[in-house]
XYZ file of C-alpha atoms in Angstrom:
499
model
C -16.601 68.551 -13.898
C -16.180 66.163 -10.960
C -12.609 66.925 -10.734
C -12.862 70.908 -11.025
C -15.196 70.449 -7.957
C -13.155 68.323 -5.969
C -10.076 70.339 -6.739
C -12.421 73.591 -5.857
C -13.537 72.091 -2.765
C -10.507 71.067 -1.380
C -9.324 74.517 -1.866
C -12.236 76.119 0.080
C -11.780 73.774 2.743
C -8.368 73.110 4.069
C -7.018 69.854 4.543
C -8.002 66.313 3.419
C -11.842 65.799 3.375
C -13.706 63.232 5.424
C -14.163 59.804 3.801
C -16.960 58.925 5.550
C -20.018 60.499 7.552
C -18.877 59.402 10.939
C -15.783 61.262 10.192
C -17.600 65.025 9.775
C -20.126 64.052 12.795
C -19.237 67.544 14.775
C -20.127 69.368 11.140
C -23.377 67.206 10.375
C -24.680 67.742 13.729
C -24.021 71.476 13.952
C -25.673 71.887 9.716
C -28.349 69.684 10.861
C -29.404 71.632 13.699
C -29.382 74.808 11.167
C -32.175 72.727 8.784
C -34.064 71.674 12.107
C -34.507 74.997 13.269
C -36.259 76.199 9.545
C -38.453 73.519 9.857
C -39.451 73.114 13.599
C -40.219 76.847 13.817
C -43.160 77.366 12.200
C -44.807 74.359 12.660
C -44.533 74.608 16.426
C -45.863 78.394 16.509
C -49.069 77.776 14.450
C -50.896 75.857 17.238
C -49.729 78.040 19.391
C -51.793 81.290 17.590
C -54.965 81.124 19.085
C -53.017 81.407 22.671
C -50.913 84.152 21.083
C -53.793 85.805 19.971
C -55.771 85.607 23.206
C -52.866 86.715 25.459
C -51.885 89.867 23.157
C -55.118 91.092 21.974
C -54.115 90.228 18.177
C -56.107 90.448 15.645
C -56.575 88.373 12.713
C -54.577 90.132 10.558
C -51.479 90.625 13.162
C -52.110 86.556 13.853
C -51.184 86.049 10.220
C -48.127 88.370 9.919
C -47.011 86.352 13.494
C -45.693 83.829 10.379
C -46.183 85.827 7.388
C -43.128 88.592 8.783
C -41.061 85.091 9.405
C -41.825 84.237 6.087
C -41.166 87.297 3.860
C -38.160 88.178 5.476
C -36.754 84.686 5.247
C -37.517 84.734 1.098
C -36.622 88.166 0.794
C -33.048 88.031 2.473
C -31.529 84.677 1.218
C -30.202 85.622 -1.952
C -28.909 88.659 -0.439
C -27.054 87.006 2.545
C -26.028 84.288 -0.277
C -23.934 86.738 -1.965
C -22.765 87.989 1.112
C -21.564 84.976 2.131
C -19.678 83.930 -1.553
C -17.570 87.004 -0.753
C -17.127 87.354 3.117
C -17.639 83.357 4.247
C -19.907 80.808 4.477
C -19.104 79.860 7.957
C -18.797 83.181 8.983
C -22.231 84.590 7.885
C -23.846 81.066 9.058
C -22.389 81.884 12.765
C -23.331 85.490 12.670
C -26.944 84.140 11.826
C -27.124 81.743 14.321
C -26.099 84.047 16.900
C -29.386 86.693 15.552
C -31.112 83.689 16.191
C -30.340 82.870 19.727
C -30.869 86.618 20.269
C -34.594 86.769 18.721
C -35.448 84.195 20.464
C -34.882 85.040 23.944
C -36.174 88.278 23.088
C -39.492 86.332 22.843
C -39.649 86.116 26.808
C -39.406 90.252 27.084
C -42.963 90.624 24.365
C -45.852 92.258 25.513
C -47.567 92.844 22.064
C -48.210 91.019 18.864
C -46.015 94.258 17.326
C -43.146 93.530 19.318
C -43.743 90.118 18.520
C -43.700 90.079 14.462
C -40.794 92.145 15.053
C -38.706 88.807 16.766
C -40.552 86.811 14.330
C -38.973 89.198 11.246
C -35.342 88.773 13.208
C -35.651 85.236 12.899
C -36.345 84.865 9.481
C -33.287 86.894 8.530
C -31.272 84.692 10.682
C -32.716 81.623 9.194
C -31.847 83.459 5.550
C -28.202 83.666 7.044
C -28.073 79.823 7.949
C -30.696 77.910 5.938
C -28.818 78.596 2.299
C -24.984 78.219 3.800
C -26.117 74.694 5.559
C -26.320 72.731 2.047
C -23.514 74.860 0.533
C -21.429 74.021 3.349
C -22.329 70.393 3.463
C -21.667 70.455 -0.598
C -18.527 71.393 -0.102
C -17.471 69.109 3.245
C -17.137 66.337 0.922
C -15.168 65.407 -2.304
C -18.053 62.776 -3.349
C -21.414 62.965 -4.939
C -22.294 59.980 -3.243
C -21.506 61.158 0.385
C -23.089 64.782 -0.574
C -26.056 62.947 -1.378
C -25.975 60.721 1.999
C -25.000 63.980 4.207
C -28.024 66.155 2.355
C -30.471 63.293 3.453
C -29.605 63.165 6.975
C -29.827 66.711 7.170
C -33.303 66.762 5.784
C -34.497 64.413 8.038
C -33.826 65.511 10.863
C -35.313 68.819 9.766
C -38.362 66.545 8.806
C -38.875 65.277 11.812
C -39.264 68.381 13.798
C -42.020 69.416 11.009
C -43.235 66.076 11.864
C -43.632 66.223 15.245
C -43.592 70.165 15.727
C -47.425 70.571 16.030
C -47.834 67.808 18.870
C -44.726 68.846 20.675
C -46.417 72.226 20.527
C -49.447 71.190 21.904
C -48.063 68.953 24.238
C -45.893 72.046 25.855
C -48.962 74.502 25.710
C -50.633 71.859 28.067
C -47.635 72.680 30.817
C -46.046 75.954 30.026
C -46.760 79.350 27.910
C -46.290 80.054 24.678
C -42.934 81.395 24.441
C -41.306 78.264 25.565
C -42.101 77.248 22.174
C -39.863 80.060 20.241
C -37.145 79.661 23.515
C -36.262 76.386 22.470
C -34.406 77.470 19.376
C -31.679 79.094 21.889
C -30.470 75.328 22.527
C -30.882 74.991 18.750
C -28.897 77.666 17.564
C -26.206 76.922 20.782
C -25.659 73.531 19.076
C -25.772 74.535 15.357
C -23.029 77.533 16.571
C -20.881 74.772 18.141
C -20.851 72.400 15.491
C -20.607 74.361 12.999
C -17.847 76.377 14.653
C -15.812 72.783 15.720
C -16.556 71.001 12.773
C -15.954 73.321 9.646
C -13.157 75.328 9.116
C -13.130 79.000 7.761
C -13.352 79.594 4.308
C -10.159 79.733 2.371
C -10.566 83.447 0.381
C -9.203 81.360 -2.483
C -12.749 79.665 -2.652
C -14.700 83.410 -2.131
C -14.756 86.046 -4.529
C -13.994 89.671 -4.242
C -15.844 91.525 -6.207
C -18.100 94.940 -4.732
C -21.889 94.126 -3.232
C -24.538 95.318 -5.694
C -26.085 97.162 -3.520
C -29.142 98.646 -5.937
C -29.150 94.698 -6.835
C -29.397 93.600 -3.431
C -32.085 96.294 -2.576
C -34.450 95.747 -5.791
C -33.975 91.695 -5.611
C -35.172 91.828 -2.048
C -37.688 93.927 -3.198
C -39.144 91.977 -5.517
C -39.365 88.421 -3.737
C -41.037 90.334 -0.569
C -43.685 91.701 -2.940
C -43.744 88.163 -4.365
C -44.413 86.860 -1.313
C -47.093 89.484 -0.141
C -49.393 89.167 -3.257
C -50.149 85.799 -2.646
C -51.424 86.517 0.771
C -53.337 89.685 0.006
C -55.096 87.548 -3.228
C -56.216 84.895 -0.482
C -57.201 87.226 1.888
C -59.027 90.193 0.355
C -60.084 88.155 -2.988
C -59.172 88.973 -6.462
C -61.384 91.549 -6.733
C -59.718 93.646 -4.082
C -56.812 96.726 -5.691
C -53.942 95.058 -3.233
C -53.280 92.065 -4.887
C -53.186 93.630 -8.075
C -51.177 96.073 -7.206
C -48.815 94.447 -4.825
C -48.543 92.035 -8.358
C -47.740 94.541 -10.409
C -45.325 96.419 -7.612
C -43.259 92.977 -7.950
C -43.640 92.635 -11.646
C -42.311 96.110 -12.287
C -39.115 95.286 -9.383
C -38.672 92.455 -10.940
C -37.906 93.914 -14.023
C -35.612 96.896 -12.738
C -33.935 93.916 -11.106
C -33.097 91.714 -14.672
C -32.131 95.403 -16.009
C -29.966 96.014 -13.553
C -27.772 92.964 -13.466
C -27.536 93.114 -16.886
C -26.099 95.942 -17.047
C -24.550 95.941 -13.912
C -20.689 95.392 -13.729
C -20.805 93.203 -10.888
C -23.893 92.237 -10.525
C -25.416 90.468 -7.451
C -26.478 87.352 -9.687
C -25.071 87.213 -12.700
C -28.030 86.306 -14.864
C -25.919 83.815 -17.235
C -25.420 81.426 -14.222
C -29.412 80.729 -14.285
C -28.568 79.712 -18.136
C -26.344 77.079 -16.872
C -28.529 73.566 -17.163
C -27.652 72.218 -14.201
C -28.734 75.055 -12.733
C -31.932 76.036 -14.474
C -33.045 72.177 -14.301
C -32.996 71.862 -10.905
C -34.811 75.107 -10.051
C -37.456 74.049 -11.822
C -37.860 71.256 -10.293
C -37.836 72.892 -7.077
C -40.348 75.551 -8.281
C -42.719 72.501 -9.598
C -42.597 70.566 -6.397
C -43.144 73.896 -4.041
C -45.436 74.657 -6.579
C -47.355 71.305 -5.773
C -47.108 70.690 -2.655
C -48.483 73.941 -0.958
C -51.590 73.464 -3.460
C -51.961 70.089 -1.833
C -51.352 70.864 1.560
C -53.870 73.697 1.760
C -56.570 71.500 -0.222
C -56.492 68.356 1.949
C -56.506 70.554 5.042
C -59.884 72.553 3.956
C -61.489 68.945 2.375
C -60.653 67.229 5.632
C -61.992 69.548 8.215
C -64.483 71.703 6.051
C -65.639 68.968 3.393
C -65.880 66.162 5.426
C -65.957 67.323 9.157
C -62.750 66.241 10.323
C -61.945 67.222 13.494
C -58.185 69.037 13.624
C -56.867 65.822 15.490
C -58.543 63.769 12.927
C -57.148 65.397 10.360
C -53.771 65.341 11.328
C -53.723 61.488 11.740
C -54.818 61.924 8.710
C -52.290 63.238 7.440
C -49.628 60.610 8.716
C -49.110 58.779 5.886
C -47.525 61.521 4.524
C -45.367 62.266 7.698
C -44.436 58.355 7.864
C -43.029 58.325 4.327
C -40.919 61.817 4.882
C -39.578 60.281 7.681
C -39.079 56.682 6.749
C -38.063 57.540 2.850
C -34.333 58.519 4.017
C -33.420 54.839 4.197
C -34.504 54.830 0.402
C -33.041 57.965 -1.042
C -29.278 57.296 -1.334
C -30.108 53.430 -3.430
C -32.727 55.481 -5.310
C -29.640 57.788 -6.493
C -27.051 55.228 -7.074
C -29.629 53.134 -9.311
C -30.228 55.903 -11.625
C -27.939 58.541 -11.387
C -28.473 62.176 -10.050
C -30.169 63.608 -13.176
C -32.537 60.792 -13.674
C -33.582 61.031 -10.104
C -34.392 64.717 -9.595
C -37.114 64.747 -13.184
C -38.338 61.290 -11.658
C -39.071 62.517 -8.649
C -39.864 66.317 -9.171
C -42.475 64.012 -12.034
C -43.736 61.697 -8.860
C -44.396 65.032 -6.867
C -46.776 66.555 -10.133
C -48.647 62.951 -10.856
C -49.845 63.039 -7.015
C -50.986 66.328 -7.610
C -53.216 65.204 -10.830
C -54.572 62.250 -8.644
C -55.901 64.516 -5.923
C -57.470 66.815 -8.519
C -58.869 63.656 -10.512
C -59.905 61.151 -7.395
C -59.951 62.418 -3.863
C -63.652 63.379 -3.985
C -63.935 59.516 -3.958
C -62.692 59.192 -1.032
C -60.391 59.521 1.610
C -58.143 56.270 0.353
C -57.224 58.420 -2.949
C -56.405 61.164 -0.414
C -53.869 59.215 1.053
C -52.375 57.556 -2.544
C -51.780 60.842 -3.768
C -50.114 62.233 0.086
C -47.217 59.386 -0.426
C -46.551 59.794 -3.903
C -46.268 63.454 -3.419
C -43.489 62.637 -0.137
C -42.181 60.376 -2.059
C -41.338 62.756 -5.140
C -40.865 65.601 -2.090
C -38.015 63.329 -0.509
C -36.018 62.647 -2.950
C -36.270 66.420 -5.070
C -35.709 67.808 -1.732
C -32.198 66.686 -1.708
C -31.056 65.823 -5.369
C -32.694 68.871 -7.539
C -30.867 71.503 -4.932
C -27.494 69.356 -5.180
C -27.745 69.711 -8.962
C -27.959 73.655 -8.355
C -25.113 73.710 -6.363
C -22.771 71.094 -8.076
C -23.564 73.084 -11.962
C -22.371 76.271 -10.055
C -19.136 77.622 -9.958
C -17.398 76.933 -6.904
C -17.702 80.909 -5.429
C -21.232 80.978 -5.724
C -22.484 78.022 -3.739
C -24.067 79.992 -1.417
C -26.324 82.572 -2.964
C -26.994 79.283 -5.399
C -28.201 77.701 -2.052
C -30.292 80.475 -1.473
C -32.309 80.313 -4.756
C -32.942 76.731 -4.136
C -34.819 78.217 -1.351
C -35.814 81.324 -2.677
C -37.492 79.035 -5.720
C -39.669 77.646 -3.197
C -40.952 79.605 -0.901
C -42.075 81.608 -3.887
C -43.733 78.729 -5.778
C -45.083 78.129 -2.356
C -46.547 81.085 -2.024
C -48.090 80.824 -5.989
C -49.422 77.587 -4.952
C -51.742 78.741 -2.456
C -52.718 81.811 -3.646
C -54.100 79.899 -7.145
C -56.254 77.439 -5.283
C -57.379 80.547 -2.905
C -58.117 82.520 -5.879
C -60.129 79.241 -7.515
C -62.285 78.510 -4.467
C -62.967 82.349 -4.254
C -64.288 82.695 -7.293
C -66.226 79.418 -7.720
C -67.620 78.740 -4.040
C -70.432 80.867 -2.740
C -70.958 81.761 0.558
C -68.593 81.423 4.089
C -65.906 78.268 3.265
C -65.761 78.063 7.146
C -69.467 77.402 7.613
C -70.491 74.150 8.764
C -73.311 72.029 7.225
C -72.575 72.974 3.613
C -75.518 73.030 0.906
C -74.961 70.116 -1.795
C -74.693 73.118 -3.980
C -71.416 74.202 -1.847
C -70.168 70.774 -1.860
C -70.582 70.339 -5.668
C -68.453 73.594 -5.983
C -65.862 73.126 -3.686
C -65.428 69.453 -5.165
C -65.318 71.449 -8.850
C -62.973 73.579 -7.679
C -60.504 71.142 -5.801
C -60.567 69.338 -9.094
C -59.679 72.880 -11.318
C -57.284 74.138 -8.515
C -55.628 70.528 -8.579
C -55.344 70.062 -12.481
C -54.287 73.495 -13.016
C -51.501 73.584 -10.522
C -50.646 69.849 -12.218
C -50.525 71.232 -15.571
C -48.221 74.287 -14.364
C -45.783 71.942 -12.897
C -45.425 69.599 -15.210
C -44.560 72.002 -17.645
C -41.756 73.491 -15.601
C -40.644 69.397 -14.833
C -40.709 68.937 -18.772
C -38.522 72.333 -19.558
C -36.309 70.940 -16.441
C -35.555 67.808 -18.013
C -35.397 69.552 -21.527
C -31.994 71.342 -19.464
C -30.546 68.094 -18.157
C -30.334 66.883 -21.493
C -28.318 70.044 -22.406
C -26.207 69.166 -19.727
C -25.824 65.499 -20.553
C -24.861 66.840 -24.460
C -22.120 70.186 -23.484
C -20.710 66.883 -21.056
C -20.297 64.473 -24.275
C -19.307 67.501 -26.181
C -16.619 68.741 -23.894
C -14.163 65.871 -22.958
C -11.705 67.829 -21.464
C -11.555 69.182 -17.787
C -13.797 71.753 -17.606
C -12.686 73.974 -14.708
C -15.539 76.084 -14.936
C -19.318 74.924 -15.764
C -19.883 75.538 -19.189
C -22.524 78.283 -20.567
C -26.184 77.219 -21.701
């Protein structure tokens, strides 16, 4: 396999490839700007929505689709920019995104109304579906060597980690001096630097690592389709309850697409996906562990931010410090990640830590009513896990892939995610509906209240747990099918083999 992939990736990428990290500096820069972008941009907006929502007469509901329109057309468009890019360029697609990008966002400094403004938002999450998914394809394929994939993925993700680290008090230290759209203006540096970088650092795309074959269009359209609905369901559970129609029938709406969408690239004769690449086990293995860990860590993040600030009174400043040690071992967990990998191997790492990301679930569920001490235990394990699957679970996606469909493999990494994401909250929204009675936001909760919402951290927690560790357990069920069509198949296999 190893050699297929270098001899694939020297053919997509003319010339000899860099031996070291210093050597593809321009490149890492440029792809690392790309990831800081995804991650700085929402964080920075969301303390900026009560100004927003002040200064353009929004409403709650236009507030929420101020990052919900970012976020829906960001999941709905990557895989369909992925296969774009597999069959018109990598680089190519990546530049035209970050270009849409630089657009959107000085378009921000010309919006007068929160329409206007979900409208730039929606532009910039199809850009960021254009760049996000090509910026760890094309850093796959800069290098020759797991080991230096594995070193250029982590640098990437931390500097993309530490603009969500520091995005919310950047934000509010900028609000303090200038108006809101300075915030969304900053990405036209961003995008200026990814576009040179990229542009300097990577060459084209050799067609002899793309593929030719005709768009699925109906594919394209019903795929897109169904992760948008996927995406929307969630929202409308948390928002309008479970007994509400929209939910339901935005669930079944995505169900039913969903379907239509298998059918068709079944059937189809060049499908947008072809459905037996998900079969592969490198493949399958690490999207689950991406699903369990998105899957996770939204639950968590949405329960420690309602236990801190509605259980125990936090104030929002308090509860981001307390939130830190989370943020310090993000950060600080880079220096770790590469050793981690060469101790015990790519495989062994991604279940391990994909596992680590599930047990820190179980331990909020089980102990954080005890205190805030448990709180934090179960935080670092979860970055911890988070660090490490953030970077080796989407490599394994990408290196069990042939080598034309990097990209649009890329993109479910990400797709996988922000949909589990999205599950994630909407179960513990749904669980704290239906078991806590009265207004969640009121202060000075009954002992009744506090009972429930304690019962239903603890359900919400232990459910998600149980959901994740089942998809970690089928994950590592596929690695092992990996590890035995490797020992069965000594001889240079060109092209991964089937499940």
């Amino acid at each position: 396999m190893k050699g297929a992939l270098q001899d694939e990736t020297a053919a997509g990428r003319p010339g000899r490839s860099p031996r070291s990290l210093g050597e593809a500096w321009v490149a890492l820069a440029g792809l690392a700007a790309v990831f800081l972008f995804e991650m700085l941009d929402n964080s920075i907006l969301n303390v900026a929505l009560p100004v927003i929502g002040r200064e353009l007469h929004a409403s709650t509901t236009a507030l929420q689709w101020v990052t919900g329109a970012y976020a829906v057309a960001f999941g709905g468009l990557m895989p369909a920019f992925g296969a774009i890019a597999d069959r018109s360029g990598r680089r190519r697609i990546m530049l035209i995104g970050l270009v849409l990008l630089g657009a959107a966002s000085l378009a921000t400094a010309f919006v007068t109304t929160a329409g206007q403004l979900i409208a730039v938002r929606a532009a910039m999450g199809a850009a960021a579906a254009m760049t996000t998914p090509g910026s760890m394809a094309l850093a796959f394929r800069l290098f020759d060597e797991d080991g230096l994939r594995v070193r250029a993925l982590t640098l990437i993700s931390t500097v993309g980690l530490v603009g969500l680290a520091i995005g919310p008090t950047a934000g509010g230290l900028v609000l303090a001096i200038a108006p809101w759209q300075v915030l969304l203006l900053v990405n036209v540096p961003i995008a200026a630097l990814a576009f040179l970088g990229v542009r300097s650092g990577i060459a084209a795309d050799d067609p002899a690592g793309l593929h030719r074959d005709p768009l699925d269009v109906p594919g394209m359209l019903l795929g897109t389709a169904t992760i948008v609905l996927a995406l929307l369901a969630p929202t409308l559970f948390v928002d309008e309850g479970a007994g509400s129609r929209a939910p339901w029938a935005a669930t079944a709406a995505a169900t039913a697409t969903a379907v239509c969408f298998v059918l068709r690239e079944r059937l189809a004769r060049h499908p947008l996906l072809d459905l037996k690449l998900l079969a592969l086990p490198l493949v399958s293995s690490g999207l689950a562990y991406k699903a369990a860990a998105g899957l996770a860590t939204a639950g968590l993040g949405y329960l420690v931010t309602l236990q801190l600030q509605l259980d125990w009174g936090w104030t929002p400043a308090l509860a981001a410090i307390g939130m830190l040690p989370q943020v310090a071992v993000l950060i600080a967990g880079s220096a770790f990640v590469n050793p981690f990998v060469q101790r015990v191997g790519l495989d062994r790492a991604a279940w391990i830590s994909a596992a680590a990301v599930v047990s820190g679930l179980a331990v909020y569920g089980l102990l954080s009513r005890f205190g805030y001490l448990w709180v934090a235990i179960a935080l670092v394990i979860v970055a911890a896990g988070m660090r490490v699957v953030g970077v080796v679970a989407g490599l394994n996606v990408v290196r069990g892939l042939p080598g034309n469909r990097t990209t649009i493999g890329a993109a479910l990494v990400d797709t996988a995610t922000e949909v589990t994401s999205g599950v994630g909250i909407a179960v513990t929204g749904t669980i704290l509906a239906a078991l806590f009675t009265g207004d969640i936001a009121t202060s000075n909760w009954s002992p009744q209240q506090t009972g429930e919402f304690h019962q239903a951290v603890t359900l919400a927690g232990l459910a998600l747990a149980v959901v994740a560790a089942v998809l970690v357990g089928w994950g590592i069920a596929r690695t092992r099918r990996a590890a035995g069509d490797q020992a069965a198949t000594p001889v240079d296999d060109t092209v991964p083999q089937d499940a």
